[in-house]
PDB file of C-alpha atoms in Angstrom:
ATOM      1  CA  MET A 317     107.059 116.286  90.846  1.00 69.00           C
ATOM      2  CA  SER A 318     106.447 120.314  92.604  1.00 75.00           C
ATOM      3  CA  ASP A 319     109.885 121.345  94.455  1.00 84.00           C
ATOM      4  CA  GLU A 320     106.932 122.773  96.638  1.00 89.00           C
ATOM      5  CA  PHE A 321     107.148 118.751  98.328  1.00 90.00           C
ATOM      6  CA  HIS A 322     111.108 118.441  98.679  1.00 90.00           C
ATOM      7  CA  ASP A 323     113.081 118.262 102.060  1.00 92.00           C
ATOM      8  CA  ARG A 324     109.467 118.425 103.576  1.00 95.00           C
ATOM      9  CA  PHE A 325     108.319 115.594 105.534  1.00 97.00           C
ATOM     10  CA  ASP A 326     109.649 114.381 109.428  1.00 98.00           C
ATOM     11  CA  ILE A 327     107.866 110.916 108.535  1.00 98.00           C
ATOM     12  CA  ILE A 328     106.262 109.374 105.126  1.00 98.00           C
ATOM     13  CA  THR A 329     104.190 106.246 105.217  1.00 98.00           C
ATOM     14  CA  ASN A 330     104.262 104.011 102.345  1.00 97.00           C
ATOM     15  CA  VAL A 331     101.850 101.467 102.861  1.00 95.00           C
ATOM     16  CA  GLY A 332      99.910  99.330  99.943  1.00 87.00           C
ATOM     17  CA  THR A 333     101.321 102.244  97.613  1.00 95.00           C
ATOM     18  CA  THR A 334     104.340 101.565  95.477  1.00 97.00           C
ATOM     19  CA  GLU A 335     103.361  97.808  95.044  1.00 94.00           C
ATOM     20  CA  HIS A 336     100.963  99.032  92.476  1.00 95.00           C
ATOM     21  CA  VAL A 337     102.760 101.600  91.083  1.00 96.00           C
ATOM     22  CA  GLU A 338     103.368  99.784  87.091  1.00 94.00           C
ATOM     23  CA  PRO A 339     105.239  99.717  84.956  1.00 94.00           C
ATOM     24  CA  LEU A 340     108.358  98.161  86.868  1.00 92.00           C
ATOM     25  CA  ASP A 341     110.874 100.789  85.832  1.00 93.00           C
ATOM     26  CA  THR A 342     108.718 103.297  87.893  1.00 96.00           C
ATOM     27  CA  GLN A 343     109.321 101.625  90.612  1.00 97.00           C
ATOM     28  CA  TYR A 344     112.614 103.979  90.855  1.00 98.00           C
ATOM     29  CA  GLN A 345     110.606 107.238  90.558  1.00 97.00           C
ATOM     30  CA  ALA A 346     108.632 106.381  92.499  1.00 98.00           C
ATOM     31  CA  PHE A 347     111.227 105.655  95.474  1.00 98.00           C
ATOM     32  CA  LYS A 348     112.916 108.851  94.589  1.00 98.00           C
ATOM     33  CA  ASN A 349     109.786 111.147  95.039  1.00 97.00           C
ATOM     34  CA  ILE A 350     109.835 109.477  99.111  1.00 98.00           C
ATOM     35  CA  HIS A 351     113.702 110.222  99.233  1.00 98.00           C
ATOM     36  CA  LEU A 352     113.039 113.990  97.266  1.00 97.00           C
ATOM     37  CA  CYS A 353     110.587 114.682  99.856  1.00 97.00           C
ATOM     38  CA  CYS A 354     112.152 113.221 103.375  1.00 98.00           C
ATOM     39  CA  LYS A 355     114.025 115.750 105.628  1.00 98.00           C
ATOM     40  CA  VAL A 356     117.051 114.635 106.781  1.00 98.00           C
ATOM     41  CA  ASN A 357     117.248 112.626 110.051  1.00 98.00           C
ATOM     42  CA  GLY A 358     113.417 111.957 108.655  1.00 98.00           C
ATOM     43  CA  VAL A 359     111.754 108.344 108.535  1.00 98.00           C
ATOM     44  CA  MET A 360     110.386 106.345 105.674  1.00 98.00           C
ATOM     45  CA  ILE A 361     107.663 103.189 106.990  1.00 98.00           C
ATOM     46  CA  HIS A 362     107.135 101.343 104.011  1.00 98.00           C
ATOM     47  CA  LEU A 363     104.767  97.950 104.875  1.00 95.00           C
ATOM     48  CA  VAL A 364     104.693  96.607 101.083  1.00 93.00           C
ATOM     49  CA  PRO A 365     103.865  93.144 100.307  1.00 92.00           C
ATOM     50  CA  LEU A 366     106.658  90.387 100.665  1.00 90.00           C
ATOM     51  CA  SER A 367     107.975  88.413  97.430  1.00 87.00           C
ATOM     52  CA  GLY A 368     107.808  84.979  96.983  1.00 78.00           C
ATOM     53  CA  LYS A 369     104.896  84.876  99.795  1.00 73.00           C
ATOM     54  CA  GLY A 370     101.065  85.552  99.894  1.00 64.00           C
ATOM     55  CA  HIS A 371      98.905  88.432  98.264  1.00 66.00           C
ATOM     56  CA  VAL A 372      98.720  86.479  94.965  1.00 72.00           C
ATOM     57  CA  GLY A 373      97.601  89.038  92.447  1.00 78.00           C
ATOM     58  CA  HIS A 374      97.331  91.588  94.159  1.00 81.00           C
ATOM     59  CA  CYS A 375      99.595  93.748  92.568  1.00 89.00           C
ATOM     60  CA  PRO A 376     101.655  93.877  89.763  1.00 91.00           C
ATOM     61  CA  VAL A 377     105.296  93.964  92.306  1.00 93.00           C
ATOM     62  CA  TYR A 378     106.561  92.072  95.262  1.00 92.00           C
ATOM     63  CA  TYR A 379     109.820  92.828  97.841  1.00 94.00           C
ATOM     64  CA  PRO A 380     112.483  91.140  98.641  1.00 94.00           C
ATOM     65  CA  PHE A 381     113.911  91.986 101.693  1.00 95.00           C
ATOM     66  CA  GLU A 382     117.004  93.306  99.292  1.00 96.00           C
ATOM     67  CA  PHE A 383     115.557  95.537  97.718  1.00 97.00           C
ATOM     68  CA  PHE A 384     115.559  97.486 101.473  1.00 98.00           C
ATOM     69  CA  ARG A 385     119.070  96.851 101.509  1.00 98.00           C
ATOM     70  CA  ARG A 386     119.798  98.031  98.572  1.00 98.00           C
ATOM     71  CA  LEU A 387     118.036 100.855  98.756  1.00 98.00           C
ATOM     72  CA  ALA A 388     119.842 101.350 102.013  1.00 98.00           C
ATOM     73  CA  LEU A 389     123.314 101.128 101.204  1.00 98.00           C
ATOM     74  CA  LEU A 390     122.605 103.103  97.276  1.00 98.00           C
ATOM     75  CA  ASN A 391     121.493 106.096  99.594  1.00 98.00           C
ATOM     76  CA  ASP A 392     123.044 106.228 102.795  1.00 98.00           C
ATOM     77  CA  TYR A 393     119.948 105.481 104.728  1.00 98.00           C
ATOM     78  CA  GLU A 394     119.970 103.757 107.975  1.00 98.00           C
ATOM     79  CA  ILE A 395     117.685 100.959 108.625  1.00 98.00           C
ATOM     80  CA  ILE A 396     115.801 101.062 111.713  1.00 98.00           C
ATOM     81  CA  CYS A 397     113.985  97.968 110.949  1.00 97.00           C
ATOM     82  CA  LEU A 398     113.645  95.314 108.263  1.00 98.00           C
ATOM     83  CA  GLU A 399     111.270  91.997 109.382  1.00 96.00           C
ATOM     84  CA  GLU A 400     108.126  89.671 107.795  1.00 92.00           C
ATOM     85  CA  PHE A 401     104.754  90.721 109.272  1.00 86.00           C
ATOM     86  CA  VAL A 402     101.507  88.705 108.968  1.00 81.00           C
ATOM     87  CA  ARG A 403      98.962  90.633 109.047  1.00 71.00           C
ATOM     88  CA  LYS A 404      96.576  87.888 108.165  1.00 72.00           C
ATOM     89  CA  GLU A 405      96.868  84.606 106.635  1.00 66.00           C
ATOM     90  CA  PRO A 406      98.402  84.448 103.962  1.00 67.00           C
ATOM     91  CA  ASP A 407      98.829  87.924 103.502  1.00 75.00           C
ATOM     92  CA  PHE A 408     102.680  88.472 104.320  1.00 85.00           C
ATOM     93  CA  LEU A 409     104.419  91.807 104.452  1.00 89.00           C
ATOM     94  CA  ILE A 410     107.924  93.625 104.627  1.00 91.00           C
ATOM     95  CA  GLY A 411     108.393  96.128 106.892  1.00 94.00           C
ATOM     96  CA  ALA A 412     111.084  98.460 106.371  1.00 97.00           C
ATOM     97  CA  CYS A 413     111.862 101.797 108.601  1.00 98.00           C
ATOM     98  CA  LEU A 414     114.691 103.943 107.144  1.00 98.00           C
ATOM     99  CA  ARG A 415     116.365 107.011 107.847  1.00 98.00           C
ATOM    100  CA  LYS A 416     117.703 109.420 105.920  1.00 98.00           C
ATOM    101  CA  ARG A 417     121.149 110.389 107.086  1.00 97.00           C
ATOM    102  CA  GLN A 418     122.068 113.180 104.798  1.00 96.00           C
ATOM    103  CA  ASP A 419     120.717 115.823 102.083  1.00 95.00           C
ATOM    104  CA  ASN A 420     122.189 113.785  99.267  1.00 96.00           C
ATOM    105  CA  ASN A 421     121.155 113.077  95.358  1.00 97.00           C
ATOM    106  CA  PHE A 422     118.840 109.440  95.536  1.00 98.00           C
ATOM    107  CA  THR A 423     120.474 107.146  93.449  1.00 98.00           C
ATOM    108  CA  GLU A 424     121.426 106.592  89.829  1.00 98.00           C
ATOM    109  CA  ALA A 425     121.645 103.081  89.807  1.00 97.00           C
ATOM    110  CA  LYS A 426     118.341 102.322  88.975  1.00 97.00           C
ATOM    111  CA  ASP A 427     118.792  98.728  87.939  1.00 96.00           C
ATOM    112  CA  GLU A 428     121.176  97.737  90.291  1.00 96.00           C
ATOM    113  CA  LEU A 429     118.375  99.032  92.756  1.00 97.00           C
ATOM    114  CA  LEU A 430     115.307  97.368  90.809  1.00 96.00           C
ATOM    115  CA  GLN A 431     117.004  93.868  90.840  1.00 92.00           C
ATOM    116  CA  GLY A 432     115.102  91.310  92.089  1.00 87.00           C
ATOM    117  CA  LEU A 433     111.646  92.977  92.096  1.00 89.00           C
ATOM    118  CA  MET A 434     109.108  90.241  91.437  1.00 81.00           C
ATOM    119  CA  THR A 435     106.452  91.089  89.680  1.00 82.00           C
ATOM    120  CA  SER A 436     103.099  88.978  89.611  1.00 71.00           C
TER     121      SER A 436
END
């Protein structure tokens, strides 16, 4: 990713995007890019398919709540919101709003972060 995007954005939205990033281990780079683009005190809003509910066949990756809890813990993000949404039966989504609290490197704990992601 180009350095011109580092620490550039106050708000980043991931709505219907990262669940299409494959293979699975490239999820790490996708969330690292979001981290790098977000300014300190910036907000990252994620709205992605919830694992184990609906969206069957929609995408290769589904997210459990624990993924966003780990993402926040490993990168010292504040969890502003972490909720389940029903867009339209049977589409269940997970909504996560996270604040980047400090200018730190993205976690190097790739395996720990990706643990529990569901694939179709």
